[in-house]
């Protein structure tokens, strides 16, 4: 079993990543930190609490993280986020409000505490802006040499961004944080648009979830159908951004990776671009593994199998 800490801006595909972590027999989910992005931090945290309650997983602690990017003093949710994920972040689907509350400790402090407790056993998976992790590293630099592995959903190396030609949404929301994490020397894997747009989930898949007849199965099917409806019809489904990152934590063998020193452009037209660090071209031992290929069929089958097992029980 791998110990996983999820950092989410929940969000429909974040919710799918969460379901995979809950359903996978190979993951011991030690806690969840919330961040801003698809939604405001508090909304995302509430979405996570409601989903955990629906899936009978109230024992997993949930922490609120930062509410805005490192170099900013506020965050305003983008209209496009409300469109893609729905006003409530979960596709306008009603999920019963959890009786459980978030923990009082901050998300950043929970990350620091967890790294010190589990050390190299811990895999941190981030599926939103990487602000919480960057701040944890700044607050407690000693954790840098303790973390097992970090998997981030974000960035685009061999394909254009999804905000503009250069930048992917999670990186664009806090480029400085992403740059800090990439350059920190941590063992980072970048699961970006290069691979997440190659794996497609369809209405036929969600129909199988719905047919489990369970509350979770029906709710997730409705959420993801909404998400699919916001994608270009030519895709015939939705991209698997955040689920790909959590799946990578347990099945790196599904992916083709390229070892690089990565950085992020933090100003100008290309702000938010994830790119090789020109100052480290001759530097050995690159610390970032960039995913550039994926066995999509195996990944989609795995996701469906894990989610169906979870939904049959909830
Ligand atoms: C990323 O942006 C968000 O909308 C998704 O949840 C995902 O984390 C994809 O660019
Ligand atoms: Ca996300």
Short mmCIF file of C-alpha atoms and ligand atoms in Angstrom, two decimals:
data_model
loop_
_atom_site.label_atom_id
_atom_site.label_comp_id
_atom_site.label_asym_id
_atom_site.label_seq_id
_atom_site.Cartn_x
_atom_site.Cartn_y
_atom_site.Cartn_z
CA UNK A 1 0.00 0.00 0.00
CA UNK A 2 1.24 3.48 -0.86
CA UNK A 3 0.53 6.36 1.51
CA UNK A 4 -1.01 9.19 -0.50
CA UNK A 5 -1.84 12.78 0.42
CA UNK A 6 -4.15 14.47 -2.09
CA UNK A 7 -4.13 18.24 -2.67
CA UNK A 8 -7.32 19.06 -4.61
CA UNK A 9 -9.33 21.98 -6.03
CA UNK A 10 -12.51 19.92 -6.27
CA UNK A 11 -13.71 20.17 -9.31
CA UNK A 12 -15.21 17.21 -11.23
CA UNK A 13 -12.00 15.55 -12.38
CA UNK A 14 -10.54 16.13 -8.89
CA UNK A 15 -13.59 14.25 -7.60
CA UNK A 16 -12.75 11.37 -9.96
CA UNK A 17 -9.17 11.35 -8.66
CA UNK A 18 -10.55 11.22 -5.13
CA UNK A 19 -12.82 8.29 -6.00
CA UNK A 20 -9.86 6.38 -7.45
CA UNK A 21 -7.83 6.98 -4.28
CA UNK A 22 -10.76 5.80 -2.16
CA UNK A 23 -11.36 2.70 -4.26
CA UNK A 24 -7.81 1.59 -4.96
CA UNK A 25 -6.60 -1.30 -2.82
CA UNK A 26 -3.07 -0.02 -3.37
CA UNK A 27 -3.65 3.43 -1.83
CA UNK A 28 -3.77 4.36 1.84
CA UNK A 29 -5.25 7.87 1.66
CA UNK A 30 -3.85 9.66 4.73
CA UNK A 31 -5.58 13.00 4.21
CA UNK A 32 -6.73 15.67 1.81
CA UNK A 33 -5.77 19.32 1.58
CA UNK A 34 -7.93 21.77 -0.34
CA UNK A 35 -6.79 24.55 -2.59
CA UNK A 36 -8.30 27.23 -4.84
CA UNK A 37 -8.65 26.87 -8.62
CA UNK A 38 -11.75 25.27 -10.09
CA UNK A 39 -13.57 26.64 -7.03
CA UNK A 40 -12.78 28.72 -3.94
CA UNK A 41 -10.87 26.76 -1.31
CA UNK A 42 -13.78 26.50 1.12
CA UNK A 43 -16.16 25.25 -1.59
CA UNK A 44 -13.66 22.62 -2.70
CA UNK A 45 -13.17 21.47 0.88
CA UNK A 46 -16.94 21.16 1.34
CA UNK A 47 -17.21 19.17 -1.89
CA UNK A 48 -14.55 16.78 -0.59
CA UNK A 49 -16.29 16.39 2.77
CA UNK A 50 -19.60 15.65 1.03
CA UNK A 51 -18.04 13.09 -1.29
CA UNK A 52 -16.24 11.34 1.58
CA UNK A 53 -19.51 11.18 3.49
CA UNK A 54 -21.31 9.77 0.44
CA UNK A 55 -18.59 7.12 0.09
CA UNK A 56 -18.60 6.23 3.81
CA UNK A 57 -15.06 7.50 4.23
CA UNK A 58 -15.51 10.10 6.97
CA UNK A 59 -12.40 8.84 8.76
CA UNK A 60 -10.19 10.63 6.22
CA UNK A 61 -9.20 14.08 7.50
CA UNK A 62 -9.71 17.15 5.31
CA UNK A 63 -7.76 20.41 5.68
CA UNK A 64 -8.27 23.80 4.07
CA UNK A 65 -5.17 25.12 2.37
CA UNK A 66 -4.32 28.48 0.83
CA UNK A 67 -6.96 30.67 -0.76
CA UNK A 68 -4.82 32.47 -3.36
CA UNK A 69 -1.53 32.33 -5.24
CA UNK A 70 1.75 33.02 -3.44
CA UNK A 71 2.34 36.42 -5.06
CA UNK A 72 -1.30 37.56 -4.89
CA UNK A 73 -3.56 38.63 -2.06
CA UNK A 74 -6.81 37.29 -3.48
CA UNK A 75 -8.27 34.83 -5.97
CA UNK A 76 -11.27 35.34 -8.22
CA UNK A 77 -12.79 32.23 -9.69
CA UNK A 78 -12.76 32.26 -13.49
CA UNK A 79 -16.05 32.09 -15.37
CA UNK A 80 -14.70 29.23 -17.44
CA UNK A 81 -14.20 27.16 -14.26
CA UNK A 82 -17.84 27.67 -13.27
CA UNK A 83 -18.86 26.59 -16.76
CA UNK A 84 -16.68 23.47 -16.97
CA UNK A 85 -17.25 22.25 -13.39
CA UNK A 86 -20.64 23.87 -12.70
CA UNK A 87 -21.39 26.68 -10.22
CA UNK A 88 -20.97 24.30 -7.28
CA UNK A 89 -17.86 22.62 -8.73
CA UNK A 90 -19.56 19.24 -9.03
CA UNK A 91 -21.62 19.72 -12.17
CA UNK A 92 -24.69 21.20 -10.44
CA UNK A 93 -25.31 17.80 -8.87
CA UNK A 94 -26.71 17.86 -5.33
CA UNK A 95 -24.64 15.89 -2.84
CA UNK A 96 -25.91 15.57 0.73
CA UNK A 97 -24.03 17.92 3.08
CA UNK A 98 -21.65 16.02 5.29
CA UNK A 99 -22.14 16.21 9.06
CA UNK A 100 -18.36 16.17 9.35
CA UNK A 101 -16.30 19.36 9.40
CA UNK A 102 -12.81 20.10 8.14
CA UNK A 103 -9.89 19.87 10.58
CA UNK A 104 -8.67 23.04 12.28
CA UNK A 105 -4.99 22.67 11.30
CA UNK A 106 -4.01 24.42 8.05
CA UNK A 107 -3.40 22.45 4.87
CA UNK A 108 0.20 23.65 4.72
CA UNK A 109 0.89 22.45 8.27
CA UNK A 110 -0.74 19.10 7.56
CA UNK A 111 1.57 18.61 4.58
CA UNK A 112 4.62 19.39 6.74
CA UNK A 113 3.43 17.09 9.54
CA UNK A 114 2.68 14.25 7.11
CA UNK A 115 6.07 14.45 5.40
CA UNK A 116 7.82 14.32 8.78
CA UNK A 117 5.70 11.38 9.84
CA UNK A 118 5.78 9.21 6.72
CA UNK A 119 8.93 10.50 5.00
CA UNK A 120 9.86 8.56 1.82
CA UNK A 121 6.75 6.40 2.17
CA UNK A 122 4.61 9.41 1.29
CA UNK A 123 3.45 10.33 -2.21
CA UNK A 124 1.90 13.79 -2.53
CA UNK A 125 -0.47 14.15 -5.48
CA UNK A 126 -1.54 17.68 -6.42
CA UNK A 127 -4.39 18.32 -8.86
CA UNK A 128 -4.72 22.10 -8.57
CA UNK A 129 -2.34 25.06 -8.31
CA UNK A 130 0.72 23.88 -6.33
CA UNK A 131 0.54 26.67 -3.75
CA UNK A 132 0.12 24.53 -0.63
CA UNK A 133 3.15 22.38 -1.35
CA UNK A 134 5.33 25.36 -2.33
CA UNK A 135 4.44 27.11 0.92
CA UNK A 136 5.08 23.96 2.95
CA UNK A 137 8.57 23.76 1.42
CA UNK A 138 9.18 27.45 2.15
CA UNK A 139 7.95 27.16 5.73
CA UNK A 140 9.82 23.94 6.54
CA UNK A 141 12.70 23.57 4.05
CA UNK A 142 13.94 20.47 5.90
CA UNK A 143 11.05 18.42 4.47
CA UNK A 144 12.55 18.68 0.97
CA UNK A 145 14.89 15.76 1.61
CA UNK A 146 12.22 13.66 3.31
CA UNK A 147 9.34 13.54 0.78
CA UNK A 148 9.07 10.27 -1.11
CA UNK A 149 7.58 11.49 -4.35
CA UNK A 150 5.42 14.30 -5.71
CA UNK A 151 3.06 13.79 -8.65
CA UNK A 152 1.50 16.91 -10.07
CA UNK A 153 -1.31 17.26 -12.57
CA UNK A 154 -0.28 20.34 -14.45
CA UNK A 155 1.71 21.75 -17.30
CA UNK A 156 2.19 21.01 -20.98
CA UNK A 157 5.52 20.27 -22.60
CA UNK A 158 4.85 18.78 -26.04
CA UNK A 159 1.35 20.17 -26.58
CA UNK A 160 -0.17 23.66 -26.27
CA UNK A 161 -1.73 24.81 -23.01
CA UNK A 162 -5.47 24.81 -22.33
CA UNK A 163 -5.65 28.43 -21.11
CA UNK A 164 -3.69 29.76 -24.06
CA UNK A 165 -0.95 28.46 -26.35
CA UNK A 166 1.54 28.34 -23.46
CA UNK A 167 -0.07 27.51 -20.19
CA UNK A 168 -2.17 24.83 -18.55
CA UNK A 169 -4.84 25.86 -15.99
CA UNK A 170 -3.24 24.65 -12.73
CA UNK A 171 0.15 26.16 -13.52
CA UNK A 172 -1.44 29.40 -14.77
CA UNK A 173 -3.18 29.94 -11.41
CA UNK A 174 0.14 30.04 -9.54
CA UNK A 175 3.20 29.94 -11.83
CA UNK A 176 5.56 31.02 -9.02
CA UNK A 177 4.50 28.10 -6.84
CA UNK A 178 4.99 25.64 -9.70
CA UNK A 179 8.42 27.10 -10.49
CA UNK A 180 9.41 26.79 -6.83
CA UNK A 181 8.35 23.13 -6.66
CA UNK A 182 9.99 22.19 -9.98
CA UNK A 183 13.28 23.83 -9.00
CA UNK A 184 13.25 22.57 -5.41
CA UNK A 185 15.10 19.35 -6.21
CA UNK A 186 12.17 17.22 -5.05
CA UNK A 187 11.40 14.01 -6.93
CA UNK A 188 8.58 15.44 -9.07
CA UNK A 189 6.55 13.77 -11.80
CA UNK A 190 4.64 16.05 -14.15
CA UNK A 191 1.41 14.56 -15.44
CA UNK A 192 0.41 17.27 -17.88
CA UNK A 193 -1.80 17.76 -20.89
CA UNK A 194 0.73 15.73 -22.92
CA UNK A 195 -0.88 12.62 -21.45
CA UNK A 196 -4.12 13.66 -19.76
CA UNK A 197 -5.74 14.58 -23.07
CA UNK A 198 -4.94 11.17 -24.53
CA UNK A 199 -7.20 9.30 -22.12
CA UNK A 200 -10.92 9.75 -22.70
CA UNK A 201 -13.84 8.66 -20.57
CA UNK A 202 -17.23 8.36 -22.30
CA UNK A 203 -20.94 8.38 -21.45
CA UNK A 204 -20.86 4.61 -21.93
CA UNK A 205 -18.44 4.39 -18.98
CA UNK A 206 -20.56 6.63 -16.75
CA UNK A 207 -23.64 4.62 -17.67
CA UNK A 208 -21.97 1.53 -16.16
CA UNK A 209 -21.38 3.52 -12.95
CA UNK A 210 -25.05 4.59 -12.93
CA UNK A 211 -26.18 1.01 -13.39
CA UNK A 212 -24.60 0.03 -10.07
CA UNK A 213 -27.73 1.74 -8.67
CA UNK A 214 -25.81 3.15 -5.70
CA UNK A 215 -25.95 6.78 -4.60
CA UNK A 216 -22.25 7.26 -5.34
CA UNK A 217 -22.51 5.54 -8.72
CA UNK A 218 -25.48 7.67 -9.80
CA UNK A 219 -24.00 10.89 -8.41
CA UNK A 220 -20.64 10.40 -10.09
CA UNK A 221 -22.32 9.45 -13.38
CA UNK A 222 -24.35 12.69 -13.29
CA UNK A 223 -21.29 14.78 -12.38
CA UNK A 224 -19.11 13.36 -15.11
CA UNK A 225 -21.90 13.51 -17.71
CA UNK A 226 -22.06 17.23 -16.97
CA UNK A 227 -18.26 17.46 -17.38
CA UNK A 228 -18.43 15.55 -20.68
CA UNK A 229 -21.13 17.95 -21.91
CA UNK A 230 -18.68 20.83 -21.45
CA UNK A 231 -16.04 19.22 -23.70
CA UNK A 232 -15.88 19.62 -27.47
CA UNK A 233 -18.27 17.05 -28.97
CA UNK A 234 -15.49 15.83 -31.25
CA UNK A 235 -13.71 14.41 -28.17
CA UNK A 236 -16.73 12.14 -27.54
CA UNK A 237 -16.08 12.17 -23.80
CA UNK A 238 -13.91 13.99 -21.28
CA UNK A 239 -10.20 14.23 -20.61
CA UNK A 240 -8.79 12.43 -17.60
CA UNK A 241 -6.56 15.13 -16.13
CA UNK A 242 -6.59 14.62 -12.36
CA UNK A 243 -7.33 10.87 -12.32
CA UNK A 244 -4.18 10.35 -14.43
CA UNK A 245 -2.04 11.89 -11.67
CA UNK A 246 -3.39 9.72 -8.87
CA UNK A 247 -3.19 6.64 -11.08
CA UNK A 248 0.44 7.50 -11.78
CA UNK A 249 1.16 7.33 -8.04
CA UNK A 250 0.45 3.60 -8.09
CA UNK A 251 0.98 2.69 -11.75
CA UNK A 252 3.92 4.66 -13.17
CA UNK A 253 4.39 1.77 -15.61
CA UNK A 254 1.38 2.99 -17.64
CA UNK A 255 3.39 6.09 -18.64
CA UNK A 256 6.37 7.02 -20.80
CA UNK A 257 8.52 9.61 -19.02
CA UNK A 258 11.29 11.98 -19.92
CA UNK A 259 13.72 13.09 -17.21
CA UNK A 260 14.37 16.83 -17.29
CA UNK A 261 15.16 19.86 -15.22
CA UNK A 262 11.93 21.81 -15.50
CA UNK A 263 11.09 25.40 -14.79
CA UNK A 264 8.13 27.71 -15.30
CA UNK A 265 8.07 31.04 -17.12
CA UNK A 266 6.72 33.60 -14.67
CA UNK A 267 6.38 36.70 -16.82
CA UNK A 268 5.56 37.94 -20.29
CA UNK A 269 3.44 36.41 -23.00
CA UNK A 270 4.52 32.87 -22.09
CA UNK A 271 3.74 33.22 -18.36
CA UNK A 272 2.82 29.82 -16.94
CA UNK A 273 4.73 27.82 -19.57
CA UNK A 274 6.37 24.61 -18.30
CA UNK A 275 9.72 24.29 -20.07
CA UNK A 276 13.22 22.79 -19.69
CA UNK A 277 15.50 24.94 -17.52
CA UNK A 278 18.13 26.34 -19.92
CA UNK A 279 20.52 27.02 -17.04
CA UNK A 280 20.64 23.31 -16.18
CA UNK A 281 21.05 21.75 -19.63
CA UNK A 282 24.40 20.19 -18.73
CA UNK A 283 23.46 19.45 -15.16
CA UNK A 284 23.20 15.67 -14.54
CA UNK A 285 20.46 13.97 -12.52
CA UNK A 286 17.34 15.84 -13.60
CA UNK A 287 14.72 15.73 -10.86
CA UNK A 288 11.50 16.04 -12.87
CA UNK A 289 9.98 13.20 -14.85
CA UNK A 290 7.67 14.56 -17.52
CA UNK A 291 5.00 12.16 -18.77
CA UNK A 292 4.89 12.22 -22.56
CA UNK A 293 3.11 8.97 -23.36
CA UNK A 294 0.48 6.77 -21.75
CA UNK A 295 -1.22 3.42 -22.27
CA UNK A 296 -4.64 5.07 -22.31
CA UNK A 297 -6.69 1.91 -22.69
CA UNK A 298 -5.10 0.31 -19.64
CA UNK A 299 -5.51 3.52 -17.66
CA UNK A 300 -9.21 3.90 -18.53
CA UNK A 301 -9.88 0.22 -17.78
CA UNK A 302 -8.13 0.53 -14.43
CA UNK A 303 -10.08 3.68 -13.54
CA UNK A 304 -13.39 2.02 -14.42
CA UNK A 305 -12.58 -1.13 -12.49
CA UNK A 306 -11.60 0.74 -9.32
CA UNK A 307 -14.55 3.14 -9.51
CA UNK A 308 -17.08 0.40 -10.21
CA UNK A 309 -15.85 -1.53 -7.17
CA UNK A 310 -16.19 1.61 -5.03
CA UNK A 311 -19.65 2.45 -6.40
CA UNK A 312 -20.97 -1.10 -5.91
CA UNK A 313 -20.24 -0.68 -2.20
CA UNK A 314 -21.62 2.86 -1.75
C1 LIG B 1 -6.69 21.00 -14.69
O1 LIG B 1 -7.46 22.20 -14.53
C2 LIG B 1 -8.64 21.94 -13.80
O2 LIG B 1 -9.75 22.48 -14.45
C3 LIG B 1 -8.78 20.46 -13.72
O3 LIG B 1 -9.37 20.07 -12.48
C4 LIG B 1 -7.38 19.94 -13.85
O4 LIG B 1 -6.75 19.86 -12.59
C5 LIG B 1 -6.58 20.68 -16.16
O5 LIG B 1 -5.89 21.67 -16.84
CA1 LIG B 2 -8.02 20.02 -10.55
#
